[in-house]
Every structure is written in structure tokens, then in C-alpha cells.
Amino acid sequence: GERGGARPDLVAKVASGELKEAHASWWGFDAADSTAFLQAAIDSGVRKLIVDDMGSPWVVKPLKGRSDQEIEFARGVELVAKRGEFHRKMDCLIAYRGASNVVLRGCGATFRMWVCDYTNSALYAKSEWRHAIGLWGVSNYRIEGLTLSSSGGDGIYFGSAGPGFPCRNGVVRNVVSERNNRQGMSIISAENLLIEKCVLRDTCGARPMAGIDIEPNRNT
């Protein structure tokens, strides 16, 4: 289809199970706000979703990820938080809760937020939890190749979905986490997590401003 042109014919083939791989642009694209399109693409349940380069960023409000899905961001794609949104203290660019079999990857792709806005008390309630990627009790996950920039919290937050439900069996590789407000990565509740070949830099804002902070919230 034409760049920017939705393809309901192909979306129908995803819905019927005929296609196991899809491009996000099939659902549509709007340079001002593509939340509804990208969330619908995720919610389709397609096994592999490619977020294609539309020539300008995918601007979104908070997204919810799901199980059994790989999302690949094409080289050069930017997933950008919609400016003036993300007012709830736990709003993340993308959050996964209790999900399993999750892949987020994108060599040369960037997730970008607006930490300069979130730390302005005239505009936003104070929070250190507006993460680029929030994981709560997620199992069998991989995050590769992305640059995570300028969040109001952490580049990646690894939390639990309740006592006995940590993040389990994860790999984070070749990720750059830069200019985030609190941490490059916060590991609150995780089991079998491998982090390698990552760069964590220029964290500035909420304490402790670590590259990686391993900080269980409670004894479970």
C-alpha cells in the first residue's frame, strides 16, 4: 500500500489468522497521534508486528503490550511520547503486565519521552515512574537494540505482578538507555535476567540516578 495508507484488506487477513506478520501502518498512521492505530495493531495479536518508517515519528499516548508477540521497530523509527500527555504518575511509553513471550527489538530505533516537561512542577505532578518500558511480572522476554531516551523514570523498569510473580527469564541486549530521569534500568523484581552490551549514560533527575539499580521493594 501507499506509505501512510491503511490496508483494511490486510488487517482482515491478520484477523482471520492468514497472516502471522504485519506492518503497523496497515492499521493507519497520523503524524500528530497514532495511538489508536498502533494499539489496534498490537491488540490484533499478530505474532510479529513491524513498526515501519513513515518518515516522521510514531507519536503515541501510553501503550499496553501483550503476550505472544514480537514488535520490531524498523531502523530509524522513533516512538515518541505525545507531548502534553502522560499525566498519570505511572504512565509508560509501553507497559506490559503479566505478559509472557514478549520481544521488543529495533536496531537504530529510538523510544523518546519529554523528561524536561515531566520535571516541570508547573506542568506535571512529581513522579519518578514514567518509564520508557515498564515490565510487571513479565516472563520470557527480550529487549534488543533500542535506544531509550528522556523518560520521566527509567529506561526499563522490572517489577512484579504481585508476590511470587517477578519478571522471569529475560534478556536485554545492545540497548542504550540515556538521559532518563531516575535510572537507566531499575531491577525491582527479576529472576534469570541477562543484561549485556548495554550503554547507560547521562541519567539525571530523581535519586539515585544509577545506571542499573537493583532495589527490591519488599522481602517477597
XYZ file of N, CA and C in Angstrom:
660
model
N 0.820 -1.207 0.000
C 0.000 0.000 0.000
C 0.851 1.251 0.000
N 0.239 2.382 -0.245
C 0.952 3.645 -0.209
C 1.384 3.948 1.213
N 2.506 4.634 1.332
C 3.006 4.979 2.644
C 1.978 5.848 3.352
N 1.586 5.420 4.542
C 0.580 6.174 5.281
C -0.832 5.719 4.989
N -1.009 4.903 3.936
C -2.344 4.440 3.590
C -2.690 3.162 4.340
N -3.801 3.169 5.059
C -4.224 1.974 5.787
C -4.605 0.876 4.804
N -4.473 -0.366 5.249
C -4.777 -1.523 4.407
C -5.758 -2.447 5.129
N -7.036 -2.091 5.153
C -8.018 -2.937 5.843
C -8.104 -4.348 5.273
N -7.751 -4.501 4.001
C -7.757 -5.841 3.403
C -6.727 -6.751 4.073
N -5.553 -6.177 4.371
C -4.501 -6.961 5.028
C -4.799 -7.133 6.515
N -5.387 -6.117 7.135
C -5.804 -6.234 8.541
C -6.793 -7.397 8.687
N -7.682 -7.541 7.732
C -8.657 -8.636 7.768
C -7.958 -9.997 7.707
N -6.864 -10.073 6.955
C -6.125 -11.333 6.857
C -5.373 -11.646 8.154
N -4.968 -10.598 8.850
C -4.388 -10.805 10.187
C -5.463 -11.346 11.125
N -6.642 -10.730 11.084
C -7.742 -11.128 11.975
C -8.172 -12.567 11.730
N -8.103 -13.005 10.486
C -8.526 -14.373 10.148
C -7.443 -15.399 10.456
N -6.231 -14.928 10.786
C -5.125 -15.831 11.063
C -4.319 -16.206 9.836
N -4.700 -15.655 8.677
C -3.992 -15.977 7.437
C -2.582 -15.395 7.435
N -2.417 -14.212 8.035
C -1.106 -13.565 8.097
C -0.601 -13.570 9.538
N 0.656 -13.992 9.729
C 1.280 -14.044 11.052
C 2.261 -12.888 11.271
N 2.451 -12.092 10.228
C 3.358 -10.941 10.309
C 2.646 -9.750 9.689
N 2.786 -8.590 10.302
C 2.041 -7.419 9.828
C 2.863 -6.156 10.000
N 2.499 -5.124 9.244
C 3.078 -3.796 9.394
C 2.071 -2.899 10.114
N 2.560 -2.129 11.056
C 1.668 -1.273 11.849
C 0.901 -0.289 10.975
N 1.509 0.145 9.891
C 0.869 1.136 9.013
C -0.397 0.605 8.367
N -0.572 -0.726 8.342
C -1.802 -1.279 7.781
C -3.026 -0.785 8.545
N -2.855 -0.505 9.826
C -3.978 -0.013 10.634
C -4.166 1.501 10.462
N -3.095 2.181 10.023
C -3.164 3.616 9.802
C -1.989 4.334 10.434
N -1.861 5.601 10.130
C -0.778 6.431 10.673
C -1.231 7.879 10.659
N -0.955 8.565 11.751
C -1.246 10.001 11.844
C -0.060 10.645 12.541
N 0.612 11.547 11.860
C 1.833 12.143 12.410
C 1.589 12.860 13.730
N 0.347 13.295 13.978
C 0.046 14.015 15.217
C -0.228 13.065 16.378
N -0.813 11.901 16.108
C -1.172 10.951 17.165
C -1.576 9.628 16.534
N -0.726 8.632 16.677
C -1.003 7.313 16.101
C -1.360 6.284 17.165
N -1.731 6.723 18.363
C -2.010 5.786 19.463
C -3.029 4.729 19.057
N -4.167 5.162 18.524
C -5.255 4.217 18.221
C -4.808 3.186 17.195
N -4.036 3.607 16.202
C -3.586 2.689 15.160
C -2.595 1.667 15.705
N -1.605 2.157 16.455
C -0.569 1.245 16.946
C -1.129 0.314 18.019
N -2.017 0.822 18.868
C -2.618 -0.049 19.881
C -3.496 -1.113 19.231
N -4.217 -0.747 18.190
C -5.041 -1.732 17.467
C -4.163 -2.800 16.809
N -3.030 -2.391 16.291
C -2.104 -3.346 15.680
C -1.578 -4.327 16.721
N -1.212 -3.813 17.892
C -0.763 -4.676 18.992
C -1.895 -5.609 19.416
N -3.088 -5.050 19.593
C -4.232 -5.831 20.080
C -4.717 -6.868 19.069
N -4.276 -6.758 17.826
C -4.643 -7.764 16.828
C -4.111 -9.137 17.204
N -3.055 -9.152 18.032
C -2.448 -10.411 18.437
C -1.525 -11.014 17.396
N -1.227 -10.279 16.331
C -0.332 -10.804 15.301
C 1.003 -11.201 15.933
N 1.555 -12.314 15.484
C 2.771 -12.849 16.115
C 3.958 -11.889 15.972
N 4.121 -11.291 14.779
C 5.210 -10.332 14.575
C 4.642 -9.062 13.976
N 4.907 -7.975 14.646
C 4.442 -6.659 14.203
C 5.652 -5.798 13.880
N 5.699 -5.296 12.649
C 6.794 -4.412 12.240
C 6.281 -2.979 12.239
N 6.914 -2.145 13.041
C 6.559 -0.723 13.065
C 7.420 -0.046 12.008
N 6.801 0.327 10.902
C 7.545 0.769 9.726
C 7.895 2.257 9.797
N 8.873 2.619 9.002
C 9.345 4.002 8.940
C 8.393 4.800 8.051
N 7.687 5.753 8.663
C 6.700 6.545 7.921
C 7.229 7.941 7.575
N 8.501 8.164 7.849
C 9.085 9.461 7.524
C 8.975 10.480 8.634
N 8.171 10.185 9.649
C 8.089 11.013 10.857
C 7.764 10.087 12.020
N 7.966 10.530 13.254
C 7.800 9.628 14.398
C 6.380 9.092 14.565
N 6.307 7.934 15.209
C 5.040 7.408 15.703
C 4.798 8.077 17.055
N 3.905 9.041 17.084
C 3.605 9.808 18.297
C 2.437 9.126 19.009
N 2.642 8.791 20.290
C 1.632 7.997 20.987
C 1.417 8.438 22.428
N 0.222 8.144 22.919
C -0.071 8.154 24.346
C 0.326 6.773 24.894
N 0.201 6.534 26.195
C 0.684 5.252 26.750
C 0.109 4.029 26.030
N 1.000 3.097 25.723
C 0.629 1.859 25.032
C 0.666 0.679 26.002
N -0.175 -0.330 25.713
C -0.195 -1.564 26.503
C 0.245 -2.713 25.617
N 1.315 -3.400 26.036
C 1.785 -4.554 25.295
C 1.011 -5.802 25.671
N 1.228 -6.869 24.891
C 0.500 -8.113 25.140
C 1.431 -9.310 24.977
N 0.935 -10.475 25.347
C 1.711 -11.714 25.276
C 1.852 -12.214 23.840
N 2.834 -13.107 23.663
C 2.993 -13.876 22.424
C 3.134 -12.981 21.197
N 3.979 -11.966 21.334
C 4.137 -11.027 20.221
C 5.543 -10.437 20.199
N 6.081 -10.376 18.994
C 7.344 -9.679 18.756
C 7.025 -8.374 18.035
N 7.528 -7.280 18.563
C 7.397 -5.988 17.881
C 8.788 -5.550 17.442
N 8.933 -5.372 16.157
C 10.219 -4.924 15.612
C 10.050 -3.525 15.040
N 10.885 -2.616 15.511
C 10.876 -1.238 15.032
C 11.946 -1.112 13.955
N 11.539 -0.679 12.777
C 12.475 -0.559 11.661
C 13.568 0.459 11.989
N 14.683 0.306 11.326
C 15.817 1.214 11.557
C 15.377 2.665 11.351
N 15.734 3.511 12.299
C 15.424 4.929 12.193
C 14.065 5.331 12.737
N 13.233 4.345 13.077
C 11.904 4.681 13.605
C 12.031 5.264 15.006
N 11.239 6.296 15.273
C 11.137 6.857 16.612
C 9.711 6.667 17.136
N 9.610 6.090 18.330
C 8.351 6.024 19.064
C 8.424 7.144 20.098
N 7.569 8.161 19.950
C 7.705 9.394 20.736
C 6.444 9.623 21.569
N 6.639 9.915 22.843
C 5.511 10.239 23.720
C 4.829 11.512 23.234
N 3.502 11.476 23.171
C 2.769 12.676 22.778
C 2.956 13.756 23.835
N 3.383 14.903 23.387
C 3.680 15.989 24.320
C 2.392 16.509 24.953
N 2.448 16.765 26.258
C 1.269 17.230 26.973
C 0.419 16.114 27.540
N 0.795 14.850 27.238
C 0.095 13.688 27.784
C 0.948 13.054 28.887
N 0.642 11.836 29.286
C 1.396 11.104 30.306
C 1.314 11.781 31.678
N 0.124 12.254 32.021
C -0.035 12.950 33.297
C -0.169 12.009 34.488
N -0.638 10.775 34.257
C -0.696 9.834 35.375
C 0.728 9.450 35.771
N 0.939 9.271 37.059
C 2.302 9.098 37.563
C 2.980 7.816 37.092
N 2.179 6.821 36.683
C 2.750 5.545 36.234
C 2.666 5.374 34.718
N 2.347 6.429 33.980
C 2.232 6.327 32.524
C 3.592 6.008 31.887
N 3.638 4.905 31.150
C 4.856 4.495 30.442
C 4.618 4.586 28.940
N 5.703 4.702 28.195
C 5.563 4.688 26.744
C 4.942 3.358 26.314
N 5.447 2.248 26.858
C 4.773 0.957 26.682
C 4.926 0.155 27.968
N 3.848 -0.445 28.415
C 3.831 -1.225 29.655
C 3.301 -2.624 29.372
N 3.931 -3.601 30.022
C 3.492 -4.996 29.961
C 3.215 -5.468 31.381
N 2.035 -6.018 31.611
C 1.670 -6.516 32.944
C 1.227 -7.973 32.834
N 1.979 -8.861 33.483
C 1.633 -10.268 33.493
C 1.725 -10.945 32.142
N 2.447 -10.361 31.217
C 2.555 -10.913 29.865
C 3.674 -11.957 29.791
N 3.650 -12.760 28.736
C 4.715 -13.736 28.500
C 5.022 -13.817 27.012
N 6.231 -14.258 26.717
C 6.682 -14.423 25.321
C 6.602 -13.096 24.562
N 7.446 -12.181 24.997
C 7.442 -10.808 24.503
C 8.809 -10.485 23.910
N 8.836 -9.902 22.722
C 10.083 -9.402 22.136
C 9.858 -7.965 21.685
N 10.762 -7.083 22.098
C 10.822 -5.705 21.600
C 12.209 -5.525 21.016
N 12.287 -5.204 19.739
C 13.625 -5.032 19.161
C 13.599 -3.922 18.121
N 14.771 -3.359 17.898
C 14.853 -2.308 16.893
C 16.242 -1.731 16.783
N 17.054 -2.275 15.918
C 18.400 -1.748 15.698
C 18.287 -0.372 15.042
N 18.782 0.653 15.728
C 18.701 2.007 15.172
C 17.364 2.678 15.385
N 16.520 2.113 16.263
C 15.234 2.726 16.596
C 15.292 3.322 18.001
N 14.463 4.332 18.242
C 14.524 5.086 19.499
C 13.139 5.259 20.107
N 13.051 5.073 21.428
C 11.882 5.454 22.217
C 12.236 6.769 22.910
N 11.390 7.791 22.730
C 11.749 9.111 23.270
C 10.572 9.713 24.042
N 10.901 10.257 25.211
C 9.888 10.938 26.025
C 10.333 12.379 26.279
N 9.688 13.065 27.237
C 9.897 14.505 27.443
C 10.195 14.801 28.915
N 11.351 14.326 29.364
C 11.684 14.481 30.782
C 11.695 15.949 31.217
N 12.039 16.840 30.305
C 12.077 18.268 30.661
C 10.691 18.782 31.035
N 9.643 18.191 30.433
C 8.266 18.562 30.789
C 7.853 17.934 32.111
N 8.142 16.635 32.266
C 7.653 15.900 33.435
C 8.265 16.414 34.737
N 9.446 17.000 34.645
C 10.111 17.506 35.852
C 9.797 18.990 36.097
N 8.901 19.547 35.300
C 8.449 20.928 35.490
C 7.185 20.891 36.348
N 7.302 21.333 37.591
C 6.199 21.190 38.554
C 4.975 22.024 38.172
N 5.162 22.991 37.291
C 4.015 23.782 36.818
C 3.174 22.999 35.814
N 3.759 21.965 35.216
C 3.077 21.199 34.174
C 2.629 19.813 34.641
N 3.425 19.174 35.511
C 3.195 17.775 35.865
C 3.333 17.538 37.361
N 2.511 16.612 37.872
C 2.698 16.127 39.243
C 4.009 15.351 39.300
N 4.712 15.507 40.404
C 6.016 14.862 40.543
C 5.881 13.348 40.505
N 6.728 12.711 39.726
C 6.729 11.255 39.610
C 8.092 10.800 39.125
N 8.509 9.611 39.585
C 9.740 9.016 39.065
C 9.439 7.693 38.362
N 8.177 7.538 37.893
C 7.738 6.253 37.343
C 7.210 6.331 35.916
N 7.450 7.417 35.235
C 7.024 7.491 33.825
C 8.135 6.878 32.956
N 8.146 5.537 32.907
C 9.244 4.798 32.278
C 9.062 4.705 30.761
N 10.160 4.491 30.062
C 10.058 4.188 28.630
C 9.420 2.806 28.453
N 9.966 1.798 29.151
C 9.396 0.441 29.119
C 9.166 -0.006 30.554
N 7.931 -0.366 30.869
C 7.603 -0.880 32.195
C 7.196 -2.341 32.092
N 7.865 -3.197 32.861
C 7.569 -4.629 32.873
C 7.144 -5.027 34.286
N 5.960 -5.599 34.424
C 5.474 -6.074 35.716
C 5.110 -7.551 35.586
N 5.900 -8.415 36.198
C 5.605 -9.840 36.173
C 5.598 -10.432 34.775
N 6.542 -10.007 33.942
C 6.615 -10.482 32.556
C 7.597 -11.658 32.484
N 7.240 -12.684 31.732
C 8.118 -13.850 31.609
C 8.477 -14.118 30.152
N 9.687 -14.648 29.964
C 10.192 -14.992 28.628
C 10.146 -13.773 27.701
N 11.044 -12.844 27.954
C 11.036 -11.582 27.213
C 12.442 -11.237 26.740
N 12.489 -10.494 25.633
C 13.751 -9.992 25.094
C 13.563 -8.555 24.643
N 14.532 -7.713 24.984
C 14.554 -6.331 24.519
C 15.928 -6.102 23.901
N 15.952 -5.748 22.622
C 17.223 -5.687 21.905
C 17.316 -4.456 21.013
N 18.473 -3.811 21.053
C 18.846 -2.836 20.033
C 18.272 -1.439 20.169
N 17.335 -1.244 21.076
C 16.651 0.046 21.157
C 17.476 1.085 21.907
N 17.256 2.348 21.574
C 17.720 3.462 22.399
C 16.507 4.014 23.145
N 16.640 4.128 24.469
C 15.546 4.570 25.339
C 15.960 5.889 25.955
N 15.277 6.966 25.582
C 15.785 8.305 25.885
C 14.759 9.188 26.581
N 15.222 9.902 27.605
C 14.499 11.054 28.172
C 13.160 10.697 28.799
N 13.089 9.535 29.449
C 11.853 9.180 30.152
C 11.771 9.957 31.470
N 10.555 9.966 32.030
C 10.363 10.585 33.341
C 10.701 9.658 34.483
N 11.135 8.436 34.157
C 11.507 7.455 35.170
C 12.758 6.720 34.739
N 12.582 5.426 34.403
C 13.692 4.574 33.992
C 13.591 4.247 32.499
N 14.724 3.915 31.918
C 14.673 3.351 30.572
C 13.851 2.075 30.581
N 14.194 1.150 31.496
C 13.406 -0.078 31.697
C 13.197 -0.292 33.186
N 11.964 -0.605 33.568
C 11.610 -0.943 34.944
C 11.188 -2.407 34.978
N 11.804 -3.183 35.875
C 11.488 -4.602 36.032
C 10.802 -4.772 37.386
N 9.488 -4.949 37.387
C 8.747 -5.070 38.635
C 7.976 -6.370 38.702
N 7.217 -6.540 39.790
C 6.429 -7.754 39.976
C 4.961 -7.489 39.664
N 4.251 -8.590 39.422
C 2.799 -8.514 39.262
C 2.140 -9.018 40.543
N 2.821 -8.861 41.676
C 2.354 -9.339 42.968
C 3.349 -10.317 43.552
N 3.227 -10.640 44.838
C 4.164 -11.573 45.478
C 4.252 -12.895 44.725
N 5.476 -13.315 44.409
C 5.673 -14.565 43.688
C 5.577 -14.438 42.182
N 5.411 -13.223 41.689
C 5.317 -13.006 40.235
C 6.325 -11.963 39.771
N 7.639 -12.293 39.867
C 8.653 -11.374 39.353
C 8.708 -11.438 37.829
N 9.502 -10.576 37.242
C 9.860 -10.777 35.830
C 10.798 -11.973 35.756
N 10.531 -12.884 34.814
C 11.317 -14.115 34.738
C 11.863 -14.333 33.328
N 13.104 -14.830 33.270
C 13.699 -15.299 32.011
C 13.721 -14.206 30.952
N 14.578 -13.219 31.196
C 14.675 -12.083 30.293
C 16.081 -11.838 29.783
N 16.161 -11.264 28.593
C 17.439 -10.839 28.009
C 17.281 -9.402 27.524
N 18.216 -8.552 27.922
C 18.280 -7.177 27.424
C 19.665 -7.003 26.805
N 19.697 -6.715 25.520
C 20.983 -6.742 24.811
C 21.074 -5.555 23.850
N 22.257 -4.957 23.797
C 22.539 -3.866 22.840
C 21.542 -2.718 22.967
N 21.172 -2.404 24.192
C 20.255 -1.298 24.462
C 21.054 -0.096 24.967
N 20.683 1.085 24.503
C 21.239 2.334 25.032
C 20.134 3.024 25.827
N 20.420 3.310 27.084
C 19.447 3.989 27.949
C 20.075 5.307 28.372
N 19.535 6.413 27.866
C 20.228 7.701 28.036
C 19.270 8.813 28.475
N 19.802 9.700 29.311
C 19.096 10.912 29.749
C 17.747 10.607 30.412
N 17.666 9.449 31.072
C 16.448 9.146 31.805
C 16.491 9.797 33.179
N 15.323 9.998 33.761
C 15.199 10.817 34.962
C 15.711 10.118 36.214
N 15.494 8.805 36.319
C 15.835 8.123 37.569
C 16.958 7.111 37.394
N 16.739 6.093 36.534
C 17.745 5.072 36.293
C 17.783 4.706 34.818
N 18.938 4.188 34.417
C 18.966 3.524 33.121
C 18.046 2.322 33.154
N 18.181 1.507 34.219
C 17.304 0.359 34.447
C 17.136 0.173 35.948
N 15.914 -0.091 36.384
C 15.639 -0.439 37.783
C 15.173 -1.877 37.851
N 15.907 -2.696 38.607
C 15.546 -4.102 38.768
C 14.942 -4.252 40.163
N 13.617 -4.279 40.217
C 12.904 -4.376 41.486
C 12.592 -5.830 41.806
N 12.182 -6.589 40.787
C 11.786 -7.981 40.992
C 12.062 -8.762 39.714
N 13.152 -9.512 39.702
C 13.534 -10.234 38.485
C 14.269 -11.514 38.829
N 14.092 -12.494 37.957
C 14.700 -13.812 38.115
C 15.221 -14.212 36.743
N 16.461 -14.675 36.689
C 17.065 -15.100 35.409
C 17.034 -13.970 34.379
N 17.720 -12.905 34.697
C 17.809 -11.751 33.801
C 19.252 -11.571 33.346
N 19.445 -11.539 32.036
C 20.757 -11.278 31.455
C 20.738 -9.905 30.796
N 21.666 -9.050 31.198
C 21.834 -7.729 30.569
C 23.251 -7.693 30.015
N 23.379 -7.489 28.706
C 24.728 -7.451 28.147
C 24.827 -6.467 26.988
N 26.029 -5.918 26.835
C 26.355 -4.993 25.742
C 25.406 -3.799 25.736
N 25.083 -3.296 26.916
C 24.215 -2.129 27.035
C 25.023 -0.912 27.464
N 24.535 0.265 27.077
C 25.140 1.530 27.484
C 24.104 2.302 28.290
N 24.505 2.758 29.482
C 23.614 3.516 30.361
C 24.343 4.820 30.678
N 23.754 5.948 30.262
C 24.521 7.185 30.377
C 23.609 8.389 30.620
N 24.220 9.409 31.231
C 23.604 10.733 31.391
C 22.276 10.692 32.149
N 22.155 9.730 33.092
C 20.963 9.708 33.942
C 21.017 10.919 34.872
N 19.891 11.661 34.954
C 19.921 12.879 35.776
C 18.505 13.245 36.207
N 18.303 13.425 37.502
C 17.000 13.849 37.991
C 16.686 13.257 39.347
N 15.850 12.219 39.360
C 15.409 11.605 40.613
C 16.475 10.646 41.142
N 16.712 10.688 42.439
C 17.697 9.785 43.035
C 17.231 8.333 42.938
N 18.172 7.356 42.850
C 19.622 7.531 42.979
C 20.373 7.818 41.675
N 19.687 7.991 40.568
C 20.344 8.335 39.292
C 21.425 7.331 38.918
N 21.078 6.031 39.014
C 22.030 4.963 38.729
C 21.951 4.526 37.271
N 23.011 3.838 36.819
C 22.923 3.154 35.546
C 21.958 1.994 35.698
N 22.300 1.042 36.587
C 21.409 -0.060 36.971
C 21.255 -0.028 38.477
N 20.024 -0.013 38.948
C 19.729 -0.031 40.377
C 18.971 -1.313 40.689
N 19.549 -2.146 41.554
C 18.894 -3.381 41.991
C 18.295 -3.078 43.366
N 16.973 -2.974 43.417
C 16.321 -2.427 44.614
C 14.963 -3.096 44.847
N 14.962 -4.261 45.545
C 13.680 -4.895 45.849
C 12.838 -4.011 46.754
N 11.552 -3.885 46.430
C 10.664 -3.031 47.229
C 10.272 -3.680 48.533
N 10.145 -5.026 48.521
C 9.754 -5.741 49.743
C 10.381 -7.122 49.752
N 10.245 -7.838 50.880
C 11.020 -9.081 51.035
C 10.536 -10.216 50.148
N 9.421 -10.061 49.461
C 8.979 -11.095 48.517
C 9.601 -10.908 47.153
